[in-house]
């Protein structure tokens, strides 16, 4: 079984300050992990993915995440928040299930960026 | 723009009715997925098709059905609608079922009154 827990439902930061969105996972196997972003009235977009290569993963728009097996964490960070980063972020764990990639989504973290 | 299109964007209907949601995958993608996003249940996988064949089922109700046509577009049919079916329905596509990345459409917002 696999699951993912996003530790904060809402995070508020000021523009120009660092962003930290926390995610812990549980998986019986070596997981693949993703972060997706959903802007208002838009579909989900893949920000970055970890697939058992480098543990520090860089994504689009300056985001990165570090896979820490000992802590079962995959936190998303960005050094300096921009107003356009305001959105909902989903941490996702995936596994192969009978030849298909099954995704399990976290409950989401809403990021608010204050001017 | 992911390249996945969904129609309609919004749908308002009454309880007991039936609706059809349509999805066109990205060019070249053979696998289509349907997800439901609601406030109480979050994002849930409903069903997956690959090259016209059903590949996997998730938390899909018996009142719901889907198919993928030879041109690879997919339709999700929702019948005997209930208030609790109000949600955002996403379609996603990938090149094959094992692909890491799924590309999501903008969604169809269904409101059942």
Short mmCIF file of C-alpha atoms in Angstrom, two decimals:
data_model
loop_
_atom_site.label_atom_id
_atom_site.label_comp_id
_atom_site.label_asym_id
_atom_site.label_seq_id
_atom_site.Cartn_x
_atom_site.Cartn_y
_atom_site.Cartn_z
CA UNK A 1 0.00 0.00 0.00
CA UNK A 2 1.11 3.54 -0.54
CA UNK A 3 -0.01 6.89 0.78
CA UNK A 4 1.10 10.47 0.92
CA UNK A 5 0.52 13.07 3.62
CA UNK A 6 0.78 16.78 3.00
CA UNK A 7 1.41 18.26 6.39
CA UNK A 8 -0.07 21.72 5.76
CA UNK A 9 -3.40 22.44 4.09
CA UNK A 10 -2.54 26.15 3.76
CA UNK A 11 0.78 27.99 3.61
CA UNK A 12 1.09 31.76 3.40
CA UNK A 13 4.36 33.52 2.52
CA UNK A 14 5.38 36.99 1.48
CA UNK A 15 6.65 37.63 -2.03
CA UNK A 16 10.42 37.17 -2.17
CA UNK A 17 10.61 34.85 0.86
CA UNK A 18 11.32 31.10 0.73
CA UNK A 19 8.61 28.50 0.18
CA UNK A 20 8.47 25.14 1.95
CA UNK A 21 5.64 22.70 1.27
CA UNK A 22 5.93 19.49 3.27
CA UNK A 23 5.15 15.97 2.12
CA UNK A 24 5.67 12.59 3.77
CA UNK A 25 5.06 9.32 1.96
CA UNK A 26 4.51 5.70 2.78
CA UNK A 27 5.30 3.02 0.25
CA UNK A 28 6.04 -0.69 0.32
CA UNK A 29 8.41 -0.29 -2.61
CA UNK A 30 10.97 2.24 -3.79
CA UNK A 31 8.62 5.02 -4.70
CA UNK A 32 8.42 7.43 -7.56
CA UNK A 33 7.31 10.82 -6.28
CA UNK A 34 5.94 13.89 -7.98
CA UNK A 35 4.75 17.38 -7.26
CA UNK A 36 1.89 18.76 -9.35
CA UNK A 37 0.56 22.33 -9.30
CA UNK A 38 -3.01 23.42 -9.96
CA UNK A 39 -3.68 27.07 -10.68
CA UNK A 40 -7.25 28.34 -10.25
CA UNK A 41 -9.57 26.98 -12.94
CA UNK A 42 -6.72 25.10 -14.57
CA UNK A 43 -5.69 21.47 -14.84
CA UNK A 44 -2.77 19.94 -12.97
CA UNK A 45 0.74 20.52 -14.25
CA UNK A 46 3.78 18.42 -13.36
CA UNK A 47 6.35 20.50 -11.45
CA UNK A 48 8.98 17.83 -10.90
CA UNK A 49 9.51 14.09 -10.46
CA UNK A 50 11.78 11.75 -8.51
CA UNK A 51 12.38 8.38 -10.15
CA UNK A 52 15.30 6.91 -8.12
CA UNK A 53 18.05 8.93 -9.73
CA UNK A 54 19.45 12.06 -8.04
CA UNK A 55 17.80 12.74 -4.69
CA UNK A 56 17.70 16.51 -5.28
CA UNK A 57 15.29 17.14 -8.10
CA UNK A 58 14.92 20.42 -9.93
CA UNK A 59 11.64 21.35 -11.55
CA UNK A 60 10.07 24.18 -13.44
CA UNK A 61 9.71 27.76 -12.21
CA UNK A 62 12.60 27.48 -9.72
CA UNK A 63 11.08 24.74 -7.57
CA UNK A 64 13.07 21.81 -6.27
CA UNK A 65 12.46 18.87 -3.95
CA UNK A 66 14.72 16.54 -2.02
CA UNK A 67 13.97 12.84 -1.57
CA UNK A 68 14.97 11.75 1.95
CA UNK A 69 14.46 8.03 2.39
CA UNK A 70 15.40 8.03 6.08
CA UNK A 71 12.72 10.63 6.79
CA UNK A 72 10.25 9.34 4.13
CA UNK A 73 9.90 12.93 3.00
CA UNK A 74 9.77 14.78 -0.32
CA UNK A 75 9.42 18.44 0.61
CA UNK A 76 9.02 21.10 -2.10
CA UNK A 77 11.05 24.30 -1.83
CA UNK A 78 11.66 27.52 -3.70
CA UNK A 79 14.15 30.19 -2.59
CA UNK A 80 11.99 33.19 -3.43
CA UNK A 81 8.20 33.19 -3.85
CA UNK A 82 6.53 35.02 -6.70
CA UNK A 83 2.93 36.14 -6.85
CA UNK A 84 2.34 33.74 -9.73
CA UNK A 85 3.23 30.79 -7.44
CA UNK A 86 -0.11 31.15 -5.65
CA UNK A 87 -1.85 27.86 -6.39
CA UNK A 88 -2.67 24.43 -4.97
CA UNK A 89 0.19 21.94 -4.83
CA UNK A 90 -0.21 18.16 -4.76
CA UNK A 91 2.37 15.63 -3.66
CA UNK A 92 1.91 12.34 -5.49
CA UNK A 93 3.36 8.87 -4.98
CA UNK A 94 3.24 6.32 -7.75
CA UNK A 95 3.79 2.63 -8.17
CA UNK A 96 3.48 0.15 -10.97
CA UNK A 97 0.28 -1.89 -10.68
CA UNK A 98 -0.33 -4.63 -13.26
CA UNK A 99 1.51 -2.79 -15.99
CA UNK A 100 0.14 0.66 -15.30
CA UNK A 101 1.43 3.56 -13.23
CA UNK A 102 -1.03 4.22 -10.39
CA UNK A 103 -0.91 7.65 -8.80
CA UNK A 104 -1.98 8.40 -5.23
CA UNK A 105 -2.55 12.10 -4.57
CA UNK A 106 -2.08 13.98 -1.32
CA UNK A 107 -4.84 16.23 -0.06
CA UNK A 108 -3.13 19.35 -1.39
CA UNK A 109 -1.51 22.48 0.05
CA UNK A 110 -2.87 25.87 -0.90
CA UNK A 111 -0.03 28.37 -1.23
CA UNK A 112 -0.90 32.01 -0.71
CA UNK A 113 1.66 34.68 -1.64
CA UNK A 114 1.26 38.07 -0.01
CA UNK A 115 2.60 41.20 -1.75
CA UNK B 1 -1.42 24.26 -22.33
CA UNK B 2 -1.08 20.50 -21.84
CA UNK B 3 -2.57 19.54 -25.20
CA UNK B 4 -5.43 17.66 -23.51
CA UNK B 5 -8.85 19.13 -24.25
CA UNK B 6 -12.06 18.61 -22.33
CA UNK B 7 -15.59 19.68 -23.13
CA UNK B 8 -17.71 21.19 -21.80
CA UNK B 9 -15.95 23.43 -19.27
CA UNK B 10 -19.03 23.75 -17.11
CA UNK B 11 -22.17 21.66 -16.84
CA UNK B 12 -25.19 22.31 -14.65
CA UNK B 13 -27.86 19.66 -14.49
CA UNK B 14 -30.53 18.27 -12.20
CA UNK B 15 -30.57 15.18 -10.03
CA UNK B 16 -31.50 12.01 -11.86
CA UNK B 17 -30.16 13.25 -15.19
CA UNK B 18 -27.40 11.82 -17.37
CA UNK B 19 -24.42 13.69 -18.81
CA UNK B 20 -21.45 12.92 -21.04
CA UNK B 21 -18.03 14.46 -20.59
CA UNK B 22 -15.60 14.39 -23.47
CA UNK B 23 -11.81 14.28 -23.57
CA UNK B 24 -9.28 14.43 -26.39
CA UNK B 25 -5.80 13.28 -25.37
CA UNK B 26 -2.50 14.82 -26.41
CA UNK B 27 -1.42 13.93 -29.90
CA UNK B 28 0.40 10.60 -29.74
CA UNK B 29 -0.86 9.60 -26.29
CA UNK B 30 -2.64 6.25 -26.23
CA UNK B 31 -3.63 6.13 -22.56
CA UNK B 32 -6.46 8.17 -21.05
CA UNK B 33 -7.32 8.54 -17.37
CA UNK B 34 -10.37 10.03 -15.64
CA UNK B 35 -10.18 11.60 -12.20
CA UNK B 36 -12.76 13.19 -9.91
CA UNK B 37 -11.83 16.10 -7.66
CA UNK B 38 -14.26 16.99 -4.89
CA UNK B 39 -13.87 18.98 -1.70
CA UNK B 40 -14.50 16.03 0.62
CA UNK B 41 -12.70 13.25 -1.29
CA UNK B 42 -9.84 15.10 -2.93
CA UNK B 43 -8.46 13.80 -6.23
CA UNK B 44 -9.53 10.24 -6.98
CA UNK B 45 -8.71 8.01 -9.90
CA UNK B 46 -11.81 6.70 -11.67
CA UNK B 47 -10.79 4.68 -14.71
CA UNK B 48 -8.06 4.25 -17.33
CA UNK B 49 -8.14 3.27 -20.98
CA UNK B 50 -5.26 2.28 -23.21
CA UNK B 51 -5.65 2.14 -26.97
CA UNK B 52 -9.39 1.58 -26.73
CA UNK B 53 -9.35 -1.03 -23.98
CA UNK B 54 -10.20 -0.56 -20.32
CA UNK B 55 -6.96 -0.97 -18.37
CA UNK B 56 -7.75 -0.20 -14.76
CA UNK B 57 -10.64 0.81 -12.53
CA UNK B 58 -10.45 2.93 -9.44
CA UNK B 59 -13.22 4.36 -7.31
CA UNK B 60 -15.76 4.53 -10.12
CA UNK B 61 -19.43 4.16 -9.24
CA UNK B 62 -21.60 1.70 -11.15
CA UNK B 63 -23.70 4.65 -12.36
CA UNK B 64 -20.61 5.91 -14.20
CA UNK B 65 -19.12 4.41 -17.34
CA UNK B 66 -16.51 5.39 -19.88
CA UNK B 67 -15.13 4.37 -23.22
CA UNK B 68 -12.27 5.22 -25.52
CA UNK B 69 -13.01 5.41 -29.22
CA UNK B 70 -10.82 4.38 -32.19
CA UNK B 71 -9.68 7.98 -32.65
CA UNK B 72 -8.52 7.79 -28.98
CA UNK B 73 -10.90 10.39 -27.60
CA UNK B 74 -12.74 9.29 -24.48
CA UNK B 75 -16.14 9.92 -22.96
CA UNK B 76 -17.21 9.61 -19.34
CA UNK B 77 -20.93 8.98 -18.87
CA UNK B 78 -22.53 9.85 -15.56
CA UNK B 79 -26.13 8.74 -14.99
CA UNK B 80 -28.79 8.98 -12.26
CA UNK B 81 -26.90 11.99 -11.01
CA UNK B 82 -26.92 12.85 -7.33
CA UNK B 83 -25.97 16.06 -5.54
CA UNK B 84 -22.79 14.38 -4.34
CA UNK B 85 -21.60 13.91 -7.93
CA UNK B 86 -20.93 17.63 -8.16
CA UNK B 87 -17.18 17.87 -8.71
CA UNK B 88 -14.40 18.75 -11.11
CA UNK B 89 -13.73 15.91 -13.52
CA UNK B 90 -10.28 15.75 -15.04
CA UNK B 91 -9.04 13.79 -17.98
CA UNK B 92 -5.33 13.04 -18.30
CA UNK B 93 -3.32 11.29 -20.96
CA UNK B 94 0.06 9.63 -21.26
CA UNK B 95 1.97 7.95 -24.04
CA UNK B 96 1.52 4.55 -22.39
CA UNK B 97 0.26 3.18 -19.06
CA UNK B 98 3.74 2.99 -17.54
CA UNK B 99 4.75 6.55 -18.38
CA UNK B 100 5.76 8.72 -15.45
CA UNK B 101 4.08 11.86 -16.61
CA UNK B 102 0.37 12.29 -17.08
CA UNK B 103 -0.84 15.43 -18.84
CA UNK B 104 -4.02 16.86 -17.41
CA UNK B 105 -6.80 18.70 -19.18
CA UNK B 106 -8.46 21.81 -17.71
CA UNK B 107 -11.36 19.82 -16.30
CA UNK B 108 -15.14 19.88 -16.53
CA UNK B 109 -16.96 21.36 -13.56
CA UNK B 110 -20.20 19.48 -12.98
CA UNK B 111 -22.86 20.99 -10.75
CA UNK B 112 -25.88 18.86 -9.89
CA UNK B 113 -28.83 20.81 -8.48
#
